[in-house]
Short mmCIF file of C-alpha atoms in Angstrom, two decimals:
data_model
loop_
_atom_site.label_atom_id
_atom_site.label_comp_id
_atom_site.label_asym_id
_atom_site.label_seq_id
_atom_site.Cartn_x
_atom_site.Cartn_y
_atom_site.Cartn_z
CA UNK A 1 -35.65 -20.60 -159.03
CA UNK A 2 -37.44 -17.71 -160.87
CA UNK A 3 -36.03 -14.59 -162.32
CA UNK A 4 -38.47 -12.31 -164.36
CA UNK A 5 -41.53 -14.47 -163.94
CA UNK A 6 -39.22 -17.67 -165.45
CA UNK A 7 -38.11 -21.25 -164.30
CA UNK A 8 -34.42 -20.79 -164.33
CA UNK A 9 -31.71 -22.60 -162.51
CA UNK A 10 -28.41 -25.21 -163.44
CA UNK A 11 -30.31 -28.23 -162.17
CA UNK A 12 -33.62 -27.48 -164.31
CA UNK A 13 -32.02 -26.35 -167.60
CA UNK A 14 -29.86 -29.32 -167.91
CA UNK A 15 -32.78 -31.60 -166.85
CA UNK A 16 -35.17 -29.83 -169.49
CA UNK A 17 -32.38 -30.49 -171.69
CA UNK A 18 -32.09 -34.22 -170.82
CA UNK A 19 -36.12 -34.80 -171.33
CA UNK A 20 -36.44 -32.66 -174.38
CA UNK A 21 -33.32 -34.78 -176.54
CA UNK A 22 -34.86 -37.76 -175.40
CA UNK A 23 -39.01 -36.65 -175.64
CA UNK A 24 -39.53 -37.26 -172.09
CA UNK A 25 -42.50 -35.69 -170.02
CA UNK A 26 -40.85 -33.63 -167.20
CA UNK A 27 -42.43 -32.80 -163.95
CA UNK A 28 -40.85 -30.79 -161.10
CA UNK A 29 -41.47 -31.37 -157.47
CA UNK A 30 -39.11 -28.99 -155.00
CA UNK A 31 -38.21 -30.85 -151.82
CA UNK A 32 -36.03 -29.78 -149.23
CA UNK A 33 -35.57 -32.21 -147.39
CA UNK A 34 -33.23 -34.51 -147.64
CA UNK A 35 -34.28 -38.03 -146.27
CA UNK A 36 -37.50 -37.04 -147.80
CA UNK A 37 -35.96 -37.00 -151.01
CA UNK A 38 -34.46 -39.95 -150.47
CA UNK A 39 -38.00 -41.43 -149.59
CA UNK A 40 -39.08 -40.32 -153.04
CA UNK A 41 -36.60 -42.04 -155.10
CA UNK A 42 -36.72 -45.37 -152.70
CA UNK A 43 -40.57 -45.55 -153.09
CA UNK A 44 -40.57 -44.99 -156.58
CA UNK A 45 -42.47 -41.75 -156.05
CA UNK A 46 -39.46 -40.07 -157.99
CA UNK A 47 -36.98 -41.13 -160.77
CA UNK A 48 -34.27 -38.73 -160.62
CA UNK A 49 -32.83 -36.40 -157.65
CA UNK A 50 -31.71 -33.52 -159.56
CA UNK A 51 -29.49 -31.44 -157.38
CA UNK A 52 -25.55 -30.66 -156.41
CA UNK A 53 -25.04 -33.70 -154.59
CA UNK A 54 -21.65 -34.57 -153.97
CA UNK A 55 -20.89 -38.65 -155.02
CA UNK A 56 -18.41 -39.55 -152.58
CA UNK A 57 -17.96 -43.12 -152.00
CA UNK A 58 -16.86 -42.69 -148.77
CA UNK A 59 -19.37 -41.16 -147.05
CA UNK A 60 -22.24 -43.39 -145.40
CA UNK A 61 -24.47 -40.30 -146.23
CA UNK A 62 -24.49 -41.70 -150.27
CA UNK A 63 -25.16 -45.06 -149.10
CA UNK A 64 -27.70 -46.79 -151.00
CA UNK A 65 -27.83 -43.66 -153.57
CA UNK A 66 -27.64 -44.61 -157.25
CA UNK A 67 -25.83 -41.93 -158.97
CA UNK A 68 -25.62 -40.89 -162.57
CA UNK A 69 -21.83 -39.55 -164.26
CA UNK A 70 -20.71 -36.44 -162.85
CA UNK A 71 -21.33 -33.25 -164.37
CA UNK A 72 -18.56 -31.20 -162.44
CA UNK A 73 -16.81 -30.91 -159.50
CA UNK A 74 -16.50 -29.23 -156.23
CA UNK A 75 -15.76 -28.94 -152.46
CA UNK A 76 -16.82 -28.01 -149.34
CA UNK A 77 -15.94 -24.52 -148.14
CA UNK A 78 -16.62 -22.76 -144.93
CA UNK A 79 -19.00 -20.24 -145.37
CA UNK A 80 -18.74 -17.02 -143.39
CA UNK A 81 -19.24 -13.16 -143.29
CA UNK A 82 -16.82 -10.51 -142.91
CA UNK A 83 -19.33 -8.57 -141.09
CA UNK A 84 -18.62 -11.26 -138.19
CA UNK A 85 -15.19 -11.27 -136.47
CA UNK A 86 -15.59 -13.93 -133.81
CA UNK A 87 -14.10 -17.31 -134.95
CA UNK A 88 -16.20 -20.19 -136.19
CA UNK A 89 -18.01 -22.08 -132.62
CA UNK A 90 -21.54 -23.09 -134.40
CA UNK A 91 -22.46 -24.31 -137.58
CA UNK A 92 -25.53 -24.58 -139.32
CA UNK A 93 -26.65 -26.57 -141.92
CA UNK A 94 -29.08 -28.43 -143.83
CA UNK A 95 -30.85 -31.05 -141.52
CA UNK A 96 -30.06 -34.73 -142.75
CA UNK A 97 -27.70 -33.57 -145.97
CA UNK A 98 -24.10 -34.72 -146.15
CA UNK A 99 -22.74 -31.46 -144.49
CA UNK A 100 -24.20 -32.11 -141.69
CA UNK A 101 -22.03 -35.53 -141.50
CA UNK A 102 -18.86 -33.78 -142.15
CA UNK A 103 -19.56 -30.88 -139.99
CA UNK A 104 -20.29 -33.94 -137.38
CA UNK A 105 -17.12 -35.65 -137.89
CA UNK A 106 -15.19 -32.69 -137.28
CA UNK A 107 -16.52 -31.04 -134.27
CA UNK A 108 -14.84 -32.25 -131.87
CA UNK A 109 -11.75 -31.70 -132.93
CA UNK A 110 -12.57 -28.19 -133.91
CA UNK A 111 -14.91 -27.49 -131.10
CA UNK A 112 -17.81 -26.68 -133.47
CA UNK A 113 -21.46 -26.96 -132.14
CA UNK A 114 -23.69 -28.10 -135.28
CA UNK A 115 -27.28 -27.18 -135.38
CA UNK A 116 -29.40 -28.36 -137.81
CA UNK A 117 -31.92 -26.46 -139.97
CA UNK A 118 -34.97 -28.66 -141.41
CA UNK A 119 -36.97 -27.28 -144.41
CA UNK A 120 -34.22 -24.95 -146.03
CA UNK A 121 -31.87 -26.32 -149.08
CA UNK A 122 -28.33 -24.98 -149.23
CA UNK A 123 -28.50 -22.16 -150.94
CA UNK A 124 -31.13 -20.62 -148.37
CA UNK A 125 -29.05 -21.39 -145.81
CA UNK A 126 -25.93 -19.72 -147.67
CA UNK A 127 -28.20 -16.93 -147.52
CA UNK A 128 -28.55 -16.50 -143.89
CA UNK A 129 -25.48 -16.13 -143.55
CA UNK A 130 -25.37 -13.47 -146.58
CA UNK A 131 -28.27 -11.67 -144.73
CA UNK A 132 -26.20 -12.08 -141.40
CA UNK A 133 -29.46 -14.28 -139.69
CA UNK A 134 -26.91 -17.02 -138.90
CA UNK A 135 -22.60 -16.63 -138.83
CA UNK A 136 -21.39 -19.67 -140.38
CA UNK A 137 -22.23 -22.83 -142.77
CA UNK A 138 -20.82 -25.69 -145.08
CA UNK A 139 -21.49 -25.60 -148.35
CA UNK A 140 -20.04 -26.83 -152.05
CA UNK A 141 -17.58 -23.93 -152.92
CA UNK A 142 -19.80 -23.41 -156.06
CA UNK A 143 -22.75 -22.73 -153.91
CA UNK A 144 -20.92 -20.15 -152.00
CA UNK A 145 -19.41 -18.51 -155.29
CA UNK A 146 -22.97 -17.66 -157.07
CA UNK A 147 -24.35 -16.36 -154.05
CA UNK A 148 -21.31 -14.10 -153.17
CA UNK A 149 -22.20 -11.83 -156.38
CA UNK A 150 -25.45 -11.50 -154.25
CA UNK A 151 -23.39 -11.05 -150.65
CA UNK A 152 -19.96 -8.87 -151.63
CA UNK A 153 -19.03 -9.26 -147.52
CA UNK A 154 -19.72 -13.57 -147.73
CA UNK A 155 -16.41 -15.29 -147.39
CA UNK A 156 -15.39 -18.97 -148.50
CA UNK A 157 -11.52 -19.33 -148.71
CA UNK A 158 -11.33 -22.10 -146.26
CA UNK A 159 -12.07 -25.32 -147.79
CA UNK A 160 -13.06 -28.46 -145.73
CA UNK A 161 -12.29 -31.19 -148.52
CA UNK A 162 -10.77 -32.12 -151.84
CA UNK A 163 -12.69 -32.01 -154.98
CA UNK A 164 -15.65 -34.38 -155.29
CA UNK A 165 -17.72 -35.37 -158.41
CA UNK A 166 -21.34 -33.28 -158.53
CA UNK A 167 -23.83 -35.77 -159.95
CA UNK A 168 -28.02 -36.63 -159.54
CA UNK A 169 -29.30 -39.48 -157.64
CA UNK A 170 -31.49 -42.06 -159.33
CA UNK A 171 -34.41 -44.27 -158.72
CA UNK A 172 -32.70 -47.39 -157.51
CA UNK A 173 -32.01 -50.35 -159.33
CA UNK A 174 -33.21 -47.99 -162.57
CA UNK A 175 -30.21 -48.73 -164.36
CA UNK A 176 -31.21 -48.20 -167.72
CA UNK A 177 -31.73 -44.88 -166.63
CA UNK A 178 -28.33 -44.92 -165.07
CA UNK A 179 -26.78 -46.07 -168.17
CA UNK A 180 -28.54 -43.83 -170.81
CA UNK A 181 -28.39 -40.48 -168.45
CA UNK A 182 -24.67 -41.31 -168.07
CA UNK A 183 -24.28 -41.46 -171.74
CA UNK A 184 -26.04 -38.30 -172.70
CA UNK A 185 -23.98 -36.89 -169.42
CA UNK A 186 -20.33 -37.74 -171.28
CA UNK A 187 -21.05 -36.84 -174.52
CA UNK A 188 -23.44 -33.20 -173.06
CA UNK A 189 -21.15 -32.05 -171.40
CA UNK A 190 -18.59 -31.67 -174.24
CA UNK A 191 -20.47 -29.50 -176.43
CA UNK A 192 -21.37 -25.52 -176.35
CA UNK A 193 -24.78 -26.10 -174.61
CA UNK A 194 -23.67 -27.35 -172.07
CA UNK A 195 -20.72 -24.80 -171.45
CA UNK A 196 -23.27 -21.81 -171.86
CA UNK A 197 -25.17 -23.09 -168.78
CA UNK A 198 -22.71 -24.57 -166.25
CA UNK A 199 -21.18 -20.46 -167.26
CA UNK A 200 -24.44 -18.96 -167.12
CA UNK A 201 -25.05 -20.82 -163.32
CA UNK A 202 -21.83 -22.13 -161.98
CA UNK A 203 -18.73 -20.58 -162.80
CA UNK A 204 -16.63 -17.80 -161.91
CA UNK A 205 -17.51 -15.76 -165.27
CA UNK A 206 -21.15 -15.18 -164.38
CA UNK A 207 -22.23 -12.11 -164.81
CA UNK A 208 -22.75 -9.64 -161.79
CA UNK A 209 -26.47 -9.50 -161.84
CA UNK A 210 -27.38 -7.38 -158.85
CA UNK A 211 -27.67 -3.84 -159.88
CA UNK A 212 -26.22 -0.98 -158.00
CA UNK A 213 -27.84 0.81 -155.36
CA UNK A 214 -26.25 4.14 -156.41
CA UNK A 215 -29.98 6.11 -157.25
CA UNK A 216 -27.85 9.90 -157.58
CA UNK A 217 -29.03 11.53 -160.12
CA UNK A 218 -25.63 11.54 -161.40
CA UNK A 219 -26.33 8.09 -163.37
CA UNK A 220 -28.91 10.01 -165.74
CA UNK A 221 -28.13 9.32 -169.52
CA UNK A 222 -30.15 11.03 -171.68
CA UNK A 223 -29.27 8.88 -174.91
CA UNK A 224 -32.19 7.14 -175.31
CA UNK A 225 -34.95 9.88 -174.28
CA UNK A 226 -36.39 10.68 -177.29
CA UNK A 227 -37.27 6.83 -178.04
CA UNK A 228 -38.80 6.61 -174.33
CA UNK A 229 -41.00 9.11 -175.26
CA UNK A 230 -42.19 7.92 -178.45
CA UNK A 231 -44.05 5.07 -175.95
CA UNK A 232 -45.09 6.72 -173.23
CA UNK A 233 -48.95 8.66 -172.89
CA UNK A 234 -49.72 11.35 -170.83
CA UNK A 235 -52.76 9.42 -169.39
CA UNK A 236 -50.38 7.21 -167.70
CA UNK A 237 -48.61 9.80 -165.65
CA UNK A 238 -46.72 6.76 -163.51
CA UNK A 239 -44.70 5.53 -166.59
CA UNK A 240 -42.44 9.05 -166.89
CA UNK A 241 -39.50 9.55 -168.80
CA UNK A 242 -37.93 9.81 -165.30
CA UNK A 243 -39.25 6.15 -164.43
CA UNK A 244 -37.94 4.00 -167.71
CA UNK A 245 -34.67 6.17 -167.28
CA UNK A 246 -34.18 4.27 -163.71
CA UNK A 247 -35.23 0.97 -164.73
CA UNK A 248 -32.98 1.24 -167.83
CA UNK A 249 -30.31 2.11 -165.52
CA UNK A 250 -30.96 -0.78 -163.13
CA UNK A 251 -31.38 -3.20 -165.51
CA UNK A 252 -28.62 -2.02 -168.24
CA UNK A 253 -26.78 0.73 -167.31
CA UNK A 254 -27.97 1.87 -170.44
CA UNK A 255 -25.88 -1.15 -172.20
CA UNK A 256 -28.38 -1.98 -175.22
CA UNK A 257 -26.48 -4.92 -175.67
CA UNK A 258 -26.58 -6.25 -172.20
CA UNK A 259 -27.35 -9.78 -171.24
CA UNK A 260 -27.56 -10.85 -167.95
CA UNK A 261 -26.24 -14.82 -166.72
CA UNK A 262 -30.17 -15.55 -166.21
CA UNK A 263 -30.98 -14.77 -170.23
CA UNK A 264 -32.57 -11.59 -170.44
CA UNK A 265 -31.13 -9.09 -172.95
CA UNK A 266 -31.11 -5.27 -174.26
CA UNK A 267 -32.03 -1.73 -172.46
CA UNK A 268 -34.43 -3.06 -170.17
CA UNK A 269 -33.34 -6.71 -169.77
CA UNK A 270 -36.28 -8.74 -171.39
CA UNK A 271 -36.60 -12.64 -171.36
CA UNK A 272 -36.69 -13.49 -175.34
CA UNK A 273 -40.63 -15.17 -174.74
CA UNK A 274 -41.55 -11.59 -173.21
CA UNK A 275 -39.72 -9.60 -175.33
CA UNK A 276 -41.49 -11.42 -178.57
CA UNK A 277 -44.88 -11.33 -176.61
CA UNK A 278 -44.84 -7.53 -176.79
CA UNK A 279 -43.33 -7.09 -180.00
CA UNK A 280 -39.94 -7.06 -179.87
CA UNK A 281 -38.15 -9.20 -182.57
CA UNK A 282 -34.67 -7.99 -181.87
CA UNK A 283 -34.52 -7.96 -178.02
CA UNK A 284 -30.45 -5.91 -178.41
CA UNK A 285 -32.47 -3.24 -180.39
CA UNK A 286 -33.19 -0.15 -178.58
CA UNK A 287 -36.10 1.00 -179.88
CA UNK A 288 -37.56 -2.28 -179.71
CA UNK A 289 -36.31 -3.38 -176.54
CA UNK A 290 -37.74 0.13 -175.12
CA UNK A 291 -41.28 -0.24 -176.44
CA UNK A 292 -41.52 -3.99 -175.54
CA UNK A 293 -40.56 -3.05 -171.96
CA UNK A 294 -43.33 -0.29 -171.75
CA UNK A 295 -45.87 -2.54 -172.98
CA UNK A 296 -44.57 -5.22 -170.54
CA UNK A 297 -45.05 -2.75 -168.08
CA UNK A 298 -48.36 -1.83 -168.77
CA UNK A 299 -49.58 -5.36 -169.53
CA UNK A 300 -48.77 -5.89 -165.47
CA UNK A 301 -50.14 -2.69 -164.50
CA UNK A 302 -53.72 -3.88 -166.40
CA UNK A 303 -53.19 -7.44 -164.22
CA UNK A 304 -52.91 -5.63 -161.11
CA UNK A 305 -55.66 -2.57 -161.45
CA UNK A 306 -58.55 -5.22 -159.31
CA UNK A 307 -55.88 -5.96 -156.46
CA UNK A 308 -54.92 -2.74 -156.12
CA UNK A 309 -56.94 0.21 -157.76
CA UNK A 310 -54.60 2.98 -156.62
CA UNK A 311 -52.59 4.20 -159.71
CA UNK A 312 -49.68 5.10 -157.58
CA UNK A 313 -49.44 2.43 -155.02
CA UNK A 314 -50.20 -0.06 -157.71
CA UNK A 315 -47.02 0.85 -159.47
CA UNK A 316 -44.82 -0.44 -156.62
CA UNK A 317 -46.57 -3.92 -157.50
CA UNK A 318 -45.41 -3.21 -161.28
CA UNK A 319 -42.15 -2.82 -160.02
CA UNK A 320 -42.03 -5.66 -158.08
CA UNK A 321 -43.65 -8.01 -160.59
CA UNK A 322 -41.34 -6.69 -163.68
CA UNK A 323 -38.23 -7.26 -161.66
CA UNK A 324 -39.41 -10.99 -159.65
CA UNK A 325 -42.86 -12.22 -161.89
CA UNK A 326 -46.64 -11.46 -161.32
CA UNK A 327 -47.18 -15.04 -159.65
CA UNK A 328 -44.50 -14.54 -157.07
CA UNK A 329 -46.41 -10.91 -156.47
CA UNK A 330 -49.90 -12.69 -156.76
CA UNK A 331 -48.85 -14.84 -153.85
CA UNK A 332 -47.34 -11.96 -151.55
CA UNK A 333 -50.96 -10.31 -152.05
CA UNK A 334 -52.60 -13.19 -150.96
CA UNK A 335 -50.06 -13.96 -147.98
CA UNK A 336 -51.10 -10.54 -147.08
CA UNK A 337 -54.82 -11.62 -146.79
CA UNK A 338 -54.11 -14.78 -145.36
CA UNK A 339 -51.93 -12.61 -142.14
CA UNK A 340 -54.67 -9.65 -142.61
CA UNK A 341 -52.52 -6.94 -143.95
CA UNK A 342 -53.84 -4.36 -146.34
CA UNK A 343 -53.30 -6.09 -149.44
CA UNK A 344 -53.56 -2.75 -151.60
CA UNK A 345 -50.37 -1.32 -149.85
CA UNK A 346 -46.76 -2.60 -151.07
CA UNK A 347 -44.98 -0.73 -148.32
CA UNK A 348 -45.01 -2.09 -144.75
CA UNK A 349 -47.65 -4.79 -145.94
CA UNK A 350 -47.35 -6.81 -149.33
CA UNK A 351 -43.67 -5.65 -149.35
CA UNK A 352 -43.30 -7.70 -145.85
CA UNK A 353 -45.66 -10.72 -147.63
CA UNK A 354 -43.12 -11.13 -150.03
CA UNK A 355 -40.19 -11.24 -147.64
CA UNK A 356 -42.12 -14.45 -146.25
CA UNK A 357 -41.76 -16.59 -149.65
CA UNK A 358 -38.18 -17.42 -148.35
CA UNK A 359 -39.38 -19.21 -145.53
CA UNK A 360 -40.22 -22.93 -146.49
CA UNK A 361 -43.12 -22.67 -143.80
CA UNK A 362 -44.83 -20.50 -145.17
CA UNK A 363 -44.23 -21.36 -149.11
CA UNK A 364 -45.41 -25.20 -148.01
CA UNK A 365 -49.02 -23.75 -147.81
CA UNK A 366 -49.43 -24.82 -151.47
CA UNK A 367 -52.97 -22.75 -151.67
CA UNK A 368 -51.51 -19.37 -150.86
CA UNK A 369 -48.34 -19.78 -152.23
CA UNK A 370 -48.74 -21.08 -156.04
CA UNK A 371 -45.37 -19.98 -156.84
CA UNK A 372 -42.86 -21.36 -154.75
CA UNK A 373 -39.26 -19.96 -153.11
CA UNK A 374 -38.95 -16.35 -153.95
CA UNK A 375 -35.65 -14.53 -152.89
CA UNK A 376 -38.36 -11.47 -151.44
CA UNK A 377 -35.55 -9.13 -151.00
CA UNK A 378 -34.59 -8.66 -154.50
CA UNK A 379 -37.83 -7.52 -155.34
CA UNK A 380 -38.36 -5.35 -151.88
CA UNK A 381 -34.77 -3.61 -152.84
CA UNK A 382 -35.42 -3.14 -156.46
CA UNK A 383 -38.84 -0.90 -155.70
CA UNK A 384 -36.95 1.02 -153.43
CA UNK A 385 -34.03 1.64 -155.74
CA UNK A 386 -36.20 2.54 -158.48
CA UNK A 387 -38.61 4.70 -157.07
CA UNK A 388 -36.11 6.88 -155.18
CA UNK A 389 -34.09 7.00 -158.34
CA UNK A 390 -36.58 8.04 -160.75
CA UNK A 391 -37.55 11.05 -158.15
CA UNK A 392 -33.76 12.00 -158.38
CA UNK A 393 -34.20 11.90 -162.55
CA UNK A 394 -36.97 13.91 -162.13
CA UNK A 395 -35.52 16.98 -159.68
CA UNK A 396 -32.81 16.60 -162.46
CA UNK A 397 -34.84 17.07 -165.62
CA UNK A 398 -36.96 20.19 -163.97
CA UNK A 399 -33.55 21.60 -162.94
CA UNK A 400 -32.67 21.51 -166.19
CA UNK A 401 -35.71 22.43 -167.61
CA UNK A 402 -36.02 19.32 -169.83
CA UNK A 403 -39.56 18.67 -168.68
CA UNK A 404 -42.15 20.35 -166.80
CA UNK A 405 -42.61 17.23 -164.38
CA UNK A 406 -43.42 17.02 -160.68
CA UNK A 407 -42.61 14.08 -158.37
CA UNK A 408 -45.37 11.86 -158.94
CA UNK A 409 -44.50 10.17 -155.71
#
């Protein structure tokens, strides 16, 4: 997973964490599949499965799986929306996984049909059913509660199973590895670093992260103004007082010290490596935070300029690349040329691109798509929100005769 152009996610920090105490090389490969995954580990193409896989003993689904210790626990829920009042009669899920054997076991006696869905890992498919493309899946319950702060209307109150121990899959007969990951496991999990990411990730105290949709003018703040405009340069007429204001209020709420579960901090919610790339040596400071975020800005705007030479359309790409990362934006442009759409336009074009890095499909076409799974609709909403709330700050600030500004959009 990515969030602000970064490799983030339970499974890879606690991996990176694993390789770095022990100076070990570590090399990501993303596979969705299942029995390919297994394949991988069997053939020795792959020493460790790092994902939630439940290690249930008695399922024939773990058969042959070496597992390390568990690092937590959970259970399988139903997954559902409230959107949808009919009553649970198909279920999808991951092709090959161990829901798919559960959901088997049980549907006769609960009249389920199952349908299986190759090429998409849980989450993904927790997210059709956020998005309201499918009505019902199985998932572990902790699956279901991180995406719900995505989905408000997702339900999961009906579980399908008592707790089970979450652990990774090993190489087979690699039990040295077994042993010392097991080890490091037991004695990990019992200090602060290892609390700070199962919270940051996996439990209930995660931070909200999706900002509101409210773009009234009505959320202006005017504290931090006069430090906007100490950055800004009236030869770049896109980043406005009015502009900064919205991000700020996306990103923050104006909360300088604001940090989000993913790791980004301050005004306008910087990862510490960008916020000490562009200057910023207290990321919680205002000022600093401010100027860093600017300069961020305009570092993606210079990126951009060749792709799309427009100064106003190109901002939408800013937007987009500040909230999801310029290589996740870099491949929508080029998924746009590859399905001959105007790769200089965001809306109705690029914006549509990006929607596509959700579907494993399209994101297999390693070429084209450099970056991997990309949640598009984040990044689609967040342009939206922002430019139709910084034209609200800006009606707002001429009203009150703060600035002689017109809509730039």
């Amino acid at each position: 997973m990515m969030h602000k152009g970064q490799p983030i996610g339970f499974q890879y920090e606690l991996a990176k964490q694993y390789a770095s105490e022990r100076h070990l090389t570590l090399e990501f490969d993303a596979c969705n599949d299942p029995s390919e995954s297994r394949q991988r580990l069997a053939d020795g193409r792959a020493d460790i499965w790092a994902a939630s896989l439940i290690a249930s003993t008695e399922s024939e689904w773990n058969d042959n799986l070496l597992f390390a210790a568990p690092y937590s626990k959970s259970r399988l829920v139903l997954v559902g929306n409230r959107k949808v009042e009919t009553l649970p009669d198909t279920i999808w899920v991951q092709e090959g996984s161990l829901e798919e054997e559960w959901a088997l076991q049980i549907a006769d006696t609960l009249k389920w049909c199952v349908i299986p869905i190759p090429n998409y890992d849980r989450e993904q498919i927790v997210q059709l059913v956020g998005d309201g493309d499918i009505n019902y899946t199985i998932a572990p319950e902790h699956i279901a509660k991180a995406n719900a702060w995505y989905y408000p209307t997702m339900t999961f109150d009906i579980p399908l199973s008592d707790e089970f121990d979450m652990a990774w899959a090993l190489r087979p007969l690699a039990l040295r590895l077994s042993a010392d990951m097991s080890e490091w496991l037991e004695k990990f999990r019992k200090t602060p670093r290892f609390k700070q990411i199962y919270r940051r990730y996996m439990a209930d105290e995660r931070v909200h992260e999706i900002s509101s949709k409210n773009t009234s003018a009505e959320t202006y703040n005017d504290k931090f103004e006069t430090l906007i405009e100490k950055y800004l340069t009236p030869n770049e007429p896109q980043f406005d007082l009015a502009l900064i204001q919205a991000i700020i209020f996306q990103e923050s709420r104006f909360n300088p010290d604001a940090h989000s579960w993913a790791g980004a901090s301050g005004l306008m919610q910087l990862m510490p490596e960008t916020a000490f790339r562009f200057g910023a040596s207290d990321v919680n400071d205002p000022e600093q935070n401010i100027m860093a975020g600017i300069e961020f800005l305009r570092w993606l705007d210079h990126r951009l300029v060749q792709y799309v030479p427009n100064t106003r359309e190109r901002l939408r790409f800013t937007l987009a690349a500040y909230n999801v990362g310029l290589g996740h934006v870099m491949d929508a442009i080029r998924l746009a040329k590859k399905y001959e759409r105007d790769t200089a336009v965001w809306e109705g074009s690029v914006e549509q691109a990006i929607l596509m890095k959700a579907n494993p499909t399209v994101i297999s076409d390693k070429e084209t798509v450099k970056h991997g799974y990309c949640r598009g609709s984040e990044p689609v909403s967040y342009v939206r929100h922002i430019i139709q709330r910084a034209a609200n700050y800006r009606k707002l600030l001429k009203h009150q005769h703060k600035r002689n500004t017109e809509d730039y959009f």
